[in-house]
JSON list of C-alpha atoms in Angstrom, two decimals:
[
{"chain": "A", "resi": 28, "resn": "MET", "atom": "CA", "xyz": [0.00, 0.00, 0.00]},
{"chain": "A", "resi": 29, "resn": "LYS", "atom": "CA", "xyz": [1.23, 3.47, -0.82]},
{"chain": "A", "resi": 30, "resn": "VAL", "atom": "CA", "xyz": [-0.31, 6.83, 0.10]},
{"chain": "A", "resi": 31, "resn": "VAL", "atom": "CA", "xyz": [0.96, 10.06, -1.44]},
{"chain": "A", "resi": 32, "resn": "SER", "atom": "CA", "xyz": [-0.25, 13.46, -0.31]},
{"chain": "A", "resi": 33, "resn": "LEU", "atom": "CA", "xyz": [-0.27, 16.33, -2.81]},
{"chain": "A", "resi": 34, "resn": "LYS", "atom": "CA", "xyz": [0.84, 18.72, -0.03]},
{"chain": "A", "resi": 35, "resn": "ASP", "atom": "CA", "xyz": [4.04, 16.69, 0.35]},
{"chain": "A", "resi": 36, "resn": "VAL", "atom": "CA", "xyz": [4.79, 16.83, -3.39]},
{"chain": "A", "resi": 37, "resn": "ILE", "atom": "CA", "xyz": [4.29, 20.60, -3.77]},
{"chain": "A", "resi": 38, "resn": "GLY", "atom": "CA", "xyz": [7.68, 22.28, -3.42]},
{"chain": "A", "resi": 39, "resn": "SER", "atom": "CA", "xyz": [9.59, 18.99, -3.65]},
{"chain": "A", "resi": 40, "resn": "GLU", "atom": "CA", "xyz": [11.73, 17.61, -6.48]},
{"chain": "A", "resi": 41, "resn": "ASN", "atom": "CA", "xyz": [8.57, 15.86, -7.72]},
{"chain": "A", "resi": 42, "resn": "GLU", "atom": "CA", "xyz": [6.97, 19.19, -8.63]},
{"chain": "A", "resi": 43, "resn": "VAL", "atom": "CA", "xyz": [8.14, 20.07, -12.15]},
{"chain": "A", "resi": 44, "resn": "LYS", "atom": "CA", "xyz": [7.50, 23.49, -13.69]},
{"chain": "A", "resi": 45, "resn": "ALA", "atom": "CA", "xyz": [7.48, 24.18, -17.43]},
{"chain": "A", "resi": 46, "resn": "GLU", "atom": "CA", "xyz": [10.38, 26.34, -18.57]},
{"chain": "A", "resi": 47, "resn": "ASN", "atom": "CA", "xyz": [7.90, 28.57, -20.42]},
{"chain": "A", "resi": 48, "resn": "GLY", "atom": "CA", "xyz": [5.73, 28.97, -17.30]},
{"chain": "A", "resi": 49, "resn": "ASN", "atom": "CA", "xyz": [2.63, 27.37, -18.87]},
{"chain": "A", "resi": 50, "resn": "TRP", "atom": "CA", "xyz": [2.14, 24.56, -16.37]},
{"chain": "A", "resi": 51, "resn": "VAL", "atom": "CA", "xyz": [3.28, 22.82, -13.21]},
{"chain": "A", "resi": 52, "resn": "SER", "atom": "CA", "xyz": [3.15, 19.05, -12.81]},
{"chain": "A", "resi": 53, "resn": "ARG", "atom": "CA", "xyz": [3.07, 17.30, -9.45]},
{"chain": "A", "resi": 54, "resn": "ARG", "atom": "CA", "xyz": [4.27, 13.75, -10.01]},
{"chain": "A", "resi": 55, "resn": "LEU", "atom": "CA", "xyz": [2.43, 11.36, -7.67]},
{"chain": "A", "resi": 56, "resn": "LEU", "atom": "CA", "xyz": [3.06, 7.82, -8.94]},
{"chain": "A", "resi": 57, "resn": "PHE", "atom": "CA", "xyz": [6.06, 6.74, -11.01]},
{"chain": "A", "resi": 58, "resn": "LYS", "atom": "CA", "xyz": [7.36, 3.78, -12.97]},
{"chain": "A", "resi": 59, "resn": "LYS", "atom": "CA", "xyz": [9.28, 2.67, -9.86]},
{"chain": "A", "resi": 60, "resn": "ASP", "atom": "CA", "xyz": [5.94, 2.19, -8.05]},
{"chain": "A", "resi": 61, "resn": "GLY", "atom": "CA", "xyz": [5.26, -0.83, -10.28]},
{"chain": "A", "resi": 62, "resn": "MET", "atom": "CA", "xyz": [1.64, 0.00, -11.15]},
{"chain": "A", "resi": 63, "resn": "GLY", "atom": "CA", "xyz": [2.12, -0.06, -14.95]},
{"chain": "A", "resi": 64, "resn": "TYR", "atom": "CA", "xyz": [1.11, 3.61, -15.22]},
{"chain": "A", "resi": 65, "resn": "SER", "atom": "CA", "xyz": [2.04, 6.93, -13.65]},
{"chain": "A", "resi": 66, "resn": "VAL", "atom": "CA", "xyz": [-0.18, 9.71, -12.26]},
{"chain": "A", "resi": 67, "resn": "ASN", "atom": "CA", "xyz": [0.40, 13.47, -12.24]},
{"chain": "A", "resi": 68, "resn": "ASP", "atom": "CA", "xyz": [-1.65, 16.35, -10.83]},
{"chain": "A", "resi": 69, "resn": "THR", "atom": "CA", "xyz": [-1.05, 19.13, -13.36]},
{"chain": "A", "resi": 70, "resn": "VAL", "atom": "CA", "xyz": [-2.07, 22.79, -13.38]},
{"chain": "A", "resi": 71, "resn": "ILE", "atom": "CA", "xyz": [-2.32, 24.47, -16.79]},
{"chain": "A", "resi": 72, "resn": "HIS", "atom": "CA", "xyz": [-2.06, 28.21, -16.22]},
{"chain": "A", "resi": 73, "resn": "ALA", "atom": "CA", "xyz": [-4.87, 30.48, -17.46]},
{"chain": "A", "resi": 74, "resn": "GLY", "atom": "CA", "xyz": [-4.44, 32.00, -20.91]},
{"chain": "A", "resi": 75, "resn": "THR", "atom": "CA", "xyz": [-1.64, 29.65, -21.99]},
{"chain": "A", "resi": 76, "resn": "GLU", "atom": "CA", "xyz": [-1.21, 27.33, -24.97]},
{"chain": "A", "resi": 77, "resn": "THR", "atom": "CA", "xyz": [1.12, 24.32, -24.82]},
{"chain": "A", "resi": 78, "resn": "HIS", "atom": "CA", "xyz": [2.18, 22.12, -27.75]},
{"chain": "A", "resi": 79, "resn": "ILE", "atom": "CA", "xyz": [2.38, 18.47, -26.69]},
{"chain": "A", "resi": 80, "resn": "TRP", "atom": "CA", "xyz": [3.03, 15.28, -28.64]},
{"chain": "A", "resi": 81, "resn": "TYR", "atom": "CA", "xyz": [3.45, 12.12, -26.62]},
{"chain": "A", "resi": 82, "resn": "GLN", "atom": "CA", "xyz": [4.91, 9.93, -29.34]},
{"chain": "A", "resi": 83, "resn": "ASN", "atom": "CA", "xyz": [6.04, 7.36, -26.78]},
{"chain": "A", "resi": 84, "resn": "HIS", "atom": "CA", "xyz": [3.18, 7.44, -24.29]},
{"chain": "A", "resi": 85, "resn": "LEU", "atom": "CA", "xyz": [-0.59, 7.17, -24.14]},
{"chain": "A", "resi": 86, "resn": "GLU", "atom": "CA", "xyz": [-2.26, 9.64, -21.81]},
{"chain": "A", "resi": 87, "resn": "ALA", "atom": "CA", "xyz": [-5.69, 9.98, -20.21]},
{"chain": "A", "resi": 88, "resn": "VAL", "atom": "CA", "xyz": [-6.49, 13.39, -18.72]},
{"chain": "A", "resi": 89, "resn": "TYR", "atom": "CA", "xyz": [-9.32, 14.13, -16.28]},
{"chain": "A", "resi": 90, "resn": "CYS", "atom": "CA", "xyz": [-10.11, 17.82, -15.75]},
{"chain": "A", "resi": 91, "resn": "ILE", "atom": "CA", "xyz": [-11.04, 18.51, -12.13]},
{"chain": "A", "resi": 92, "resn": "GLU", "atom": "CA", "xyz": [-10.99, 22.35, -12.18]},
{"chain": "A", "resi": 93, "resn": "GLY", "atom": "CA", "xyz": [-11.31, 25.11, -14.75]},
{"chain": "A", "resi": 94, "resn": "SER", "atom": "CA", "xyz": [-11.89, 24.95, -18.48]},
{"chain": "A", "resi": 95, "resn": "GLY", "atom": "CA", "xyz": [-10.06, 25.13, -21.77]},
{"chain": "A", "resi": 96, "resn": "GLU", "atom": "CA", "xyz": [-9.68, 23.19, -24.97]},
{"chain": "A", "resi": 97, "resn": "VAL", "atom": "CA", "xyz": [-7.58, 20.63, -26.79]},
{"chain": "A", "resi": 98, "resn": "GLU", "atom": "CA", "xyz": [-6.89, 21.01, -30.51]},
{"chain": "A", "resi": 99, "resn": "THR", "atom": "CA", "xyz": [-5.65, 17.96, -32.43]},
{"chain": "A", "resi": 100, "resn": "ILE", "atom": "CA", "xyz": [-3.01, 19.05, -34.93]},
{"chain": "A", "resi": 101, "resn": "LYS", "atom": "CA", "xyz": [-3.73, 16.44, -37.62]},
{"chain": "A", "resi": 102, "resn": "ASP", "atom": "CA", "xyz": [-7.28, 17.64, -38.25]},
{"chain": "A", "resi": 103, "resn": "GLY", "atom": "CA", "xyz": [-7.57, 21.00, -36.46]},
{"chain": "A", "resi": 104, "resn": "LYS", "atom": "CA", "xyz": [-10.51, 19.72, -34.42]},
{"chain": "A", "resi": 105, "resn": "VAL", "atom": "CA", "xyz": [-11.07, 21.61, -31.17]},
{"chain": "A", "resi": 106, "resn": "TRP", "atom": "CA", "xyz": [-12.43, 19.76, -28.14]},
{"chain": "A", "resi": 107, "resn": "PRO", "atom": "CA", "xyz": [-13.84, 21.94, -25.32]},
{"chain": "A", "resi": 108, "resn": "ILE", "atom": "CA", "xyz": [-12.77, 20.71, -21.87]},
{"chain": "A", "resi": 109, "resn": "GLN", "atom": "CA", "xyz": [-14.24, 21.59, -18.49]},
{"chain": "A", "resi": 110, "resn": "ALA", "atom": "CA", "xyz": [-14.25, 20.16, -14.99]},
{"chain": "A", "resi": 111, "resn": "GLY", "atom": "CA", "xyz": [-15.71, 16.66, -15.09]},
{"chain": "A", "resi": 112, "resn": "ASP", "atom": "CA", "xyz": [-14.43, 15.84, -18.62]},
{"chain": "A", "resi": 113, "resn": "ILE", "atom": "CA", "xyz": [-11.82, 13.24, -19.49]},
{"chain": "A", "resi": 114, "resn": "TYR", "atom": "CA", "xyz": [-9.94, 13.00, -22.76]},
{"chain": "A", "resi": 115, "resn": "ALA", "atom": "CA", "xyz": [-7.71, 10.18, -23.97]},
{"chain": "A", "resi": 116, "resn": "LEU", "atom": "CA", "xyz": [-4.79, 10.68, -26.32]},
{"chain": "A", "resi": 117, "resn": "ASP", "atom": "CA", "xyz": [-5.15, 7.12, -27.58]},
{"chain": "A", "resi": 118, "resn": "GLU", "atom": "CA", "xyz": [-3.37, 7.64, -30.91]},
{"chain": "A", "resi": 119, "resn": "HIS", "atom": "CA", "xyz": [-0.31, 9.54, -29.64]},
{"chain": "A", "resi": 120, "resn": "ASP", "atom": "CA", "xyz": [-2.18, 12.66, -30.77]},
{"chain": "A", "resi": 121, "resn": "GLU", "atom": "CA", "xyz": [-0.10, 15.76, -31.37]},
{"chain": "A", "resi": 122, "resn": "HIS", "atom": "CA", "xyz": [-2.12, 18.55, -29.80]},
{"chain": "A", "resi": 123, "resn": "LEU", "atom": "CA", "xyz": [-2.37, 22.04, -28.41]},
{"chain": "A", "resi": 124, "resn": "LEU", "atom": "CA", "xyz": [-3.70, 22.39, -24.87]},
{"chain": "A", "resi": 125, "resn": "ARG", "atom": "CA", "xyz": [-5.19, 25.75, -23.93]},
{"chain": "A", "resi": 126, "resn": "ALA", "atom": "CA", "xyz": [-6.51, 26.99, -20.59]},
{"chain": "A", "resi": 127, "resn": "HIS", "atom": "CA", "xyz": [-9.14, 29.72, -20.77]},
{"chain": "A", "resi": 128, "resn": "GLU", "atom": "CA", "xyz": [-8.33, 33.21, -19.48]},
{"chain": "A", "resi": 129, "resn": "GLY", "atom": "CA", "xyz": [-10.79, 32.91, -16.58]},
{"chain": "A", "resi": 130, "resn": "GLY", "atom": "CA", "xyz": [-8.60, 30.65, -14.45]},
{"chain": "A", "resi": 131, "resn": "ASP", "atom": "CA", "xyz": [-6.19, 27.75, -14.30]},
{"chain": "A", "resi": 132, "resn": "MET", "atom": "CA", "xyz": [-7.16, 24.24, -15.38]},
{"chain": "A", "resi": 133, "resn": "ARG", "atom": "CA", "xyz": [-6.27, 21.41, -13.02]},
{"chain": "A", "resi": 134, "resn": "MET", "atom": "CA", "xyz": [-5.87, 17.97, -14.53]},
{"chain": "A", "resi": 135, "resn": "VAL", "atom": "CA", "xyz": [-5.15, 14.44, -13.32]},
{"chain": "A", "resi": 136, "resn": "CYS", "atom": "CA", "xyz": [-2.93, 12.81, -15.97]},
{"chain": "A", "resi": 137, "resn": "VAL", "atom": "CA", "xyz": [-2.33, 9.06, -16.29]},
{"chain": "A", "resi": 138, "resn": "PHE", "atom": "CA", "xyz": [0.53, 7.85, -18.52]},
{"chain": "A", "resi": 139, "resn": "ASN", "atom": "CA", "xyz": [1.24, 4.46, -20.06]},
{"chain": "A", "resi": 140, "resn": "PRO", "atom": "CA", "xyz": [4.02, 3.46, -20.13]},
{"chain": "A", "resi": 141, "resn": "PRO", "atom": "CA", "xyz": [4.64, 5.09, -16.78]},
{"chain": "A", "resi": 142, "resn": "LEU", "atom": "CA", "xyz": [6.87, 8.11, -16.38]},
{"chain": "A", "resi": 143, "resn": "THR", "atom": "CA", "xyz": [10.01, 7.95, -14.25]},
{"chain": "A", "resi": 144, "resn": "GLY", "atom": "CA", "xyz": [9.26, 11.45, -12.94]},
{"chain": "A", "resi": 145, "resn": "LYS", "atom": "CA", "xyz": [12.34, 13.07, -14.45]},
{"chain": "A", "resi": 146, "resn": "GLU", "atom": "CA", "xyz": [10.98, 13.69, -17.96]},
{"chain": "A", "resi": 147, "resn": "HIS", "atom": "CA", "xyz": [10.86, 17.10, -19.60]},
{"chain": "A", "resi": 148, "resn": "HIS", "atom": "CA", "xyz": [9.19, 17.93, -22.92]},
{"chain": "A", "resi": 149, "resn": "ASP", "atom": "CA", "xyz": [11.63, 18.30, -25.81]},
{"chain": "A", "resi": 150, "resn": "GLU", "atom": "CA", "xyz": [11.28, 20.97, -28.51]},
{"chain": "A", "resi": 151, "resn": "ASN", "atom": "CA", "xyz": [8.43, 18.97, -30.11]},
{"chain": "A", "resi": 152, "resn": "GLY", "atom": "CA", "xyz": [6.50, 18.48, -26.86]},
{"chain": "A", "resi": 153, "resn": "VAL", "atom": "CA", "xyz": [7.66, 14.84, -26.59]},
{"chain": "A", "resi": 154, "resn": "TYR", "atom": "CA", "xyz": [8.75, 12.89, -23.52]},
{"chain": "A", "resi": 155, "resn": "PRO", "atom": "CA", "xyz": [11.65, 10.54, -24.34]},
{"chain": "A", "resi": 156, "resn": "VAL", "atom": "CA", "xyz": [11.42, 6.75, -24.21]},
{"chain": "A", "resi": 157, "resn": "ASP", "atom": "CA", "xyz": [12.57, 5.31, -20.90]},
{"chain": "A", "resi": 158, "resn": "GLU", "atom": "CA", "xyz": [15.13, 2.65, -21.87]},
{"chain": "A", "resi": 159, "resn": "ASP", "atom": "CA", "xyz": [15.35, 1.06, -18.39]}
]
């Protein structure tokens, strides 16, 4: 059994902030936890747009606060997102994630394969493959 408290993650090495200031990700469960997936609590700051393309991971995202939208690059389709919605990037979808001006969006993100917790997006919005 493992219990992780968000308050213990905030301000620790497991809280990762985007270099461009668009988001902050609190990493809760990692590959080392042996669950087969990882879980992050992520805040997307109001009025921002982030390019993301998880070529090596599938991701499910549950919005628990705020609102925004996801635009899939391949077809330009825009998906409105608000608290209570989940979206699944089940085709390694390259996308733009936007939080509305009215406030931050808070998301619970589940990754498969699991993240190690040390990943950072590269210039294309990609997390690298974990070779271990």
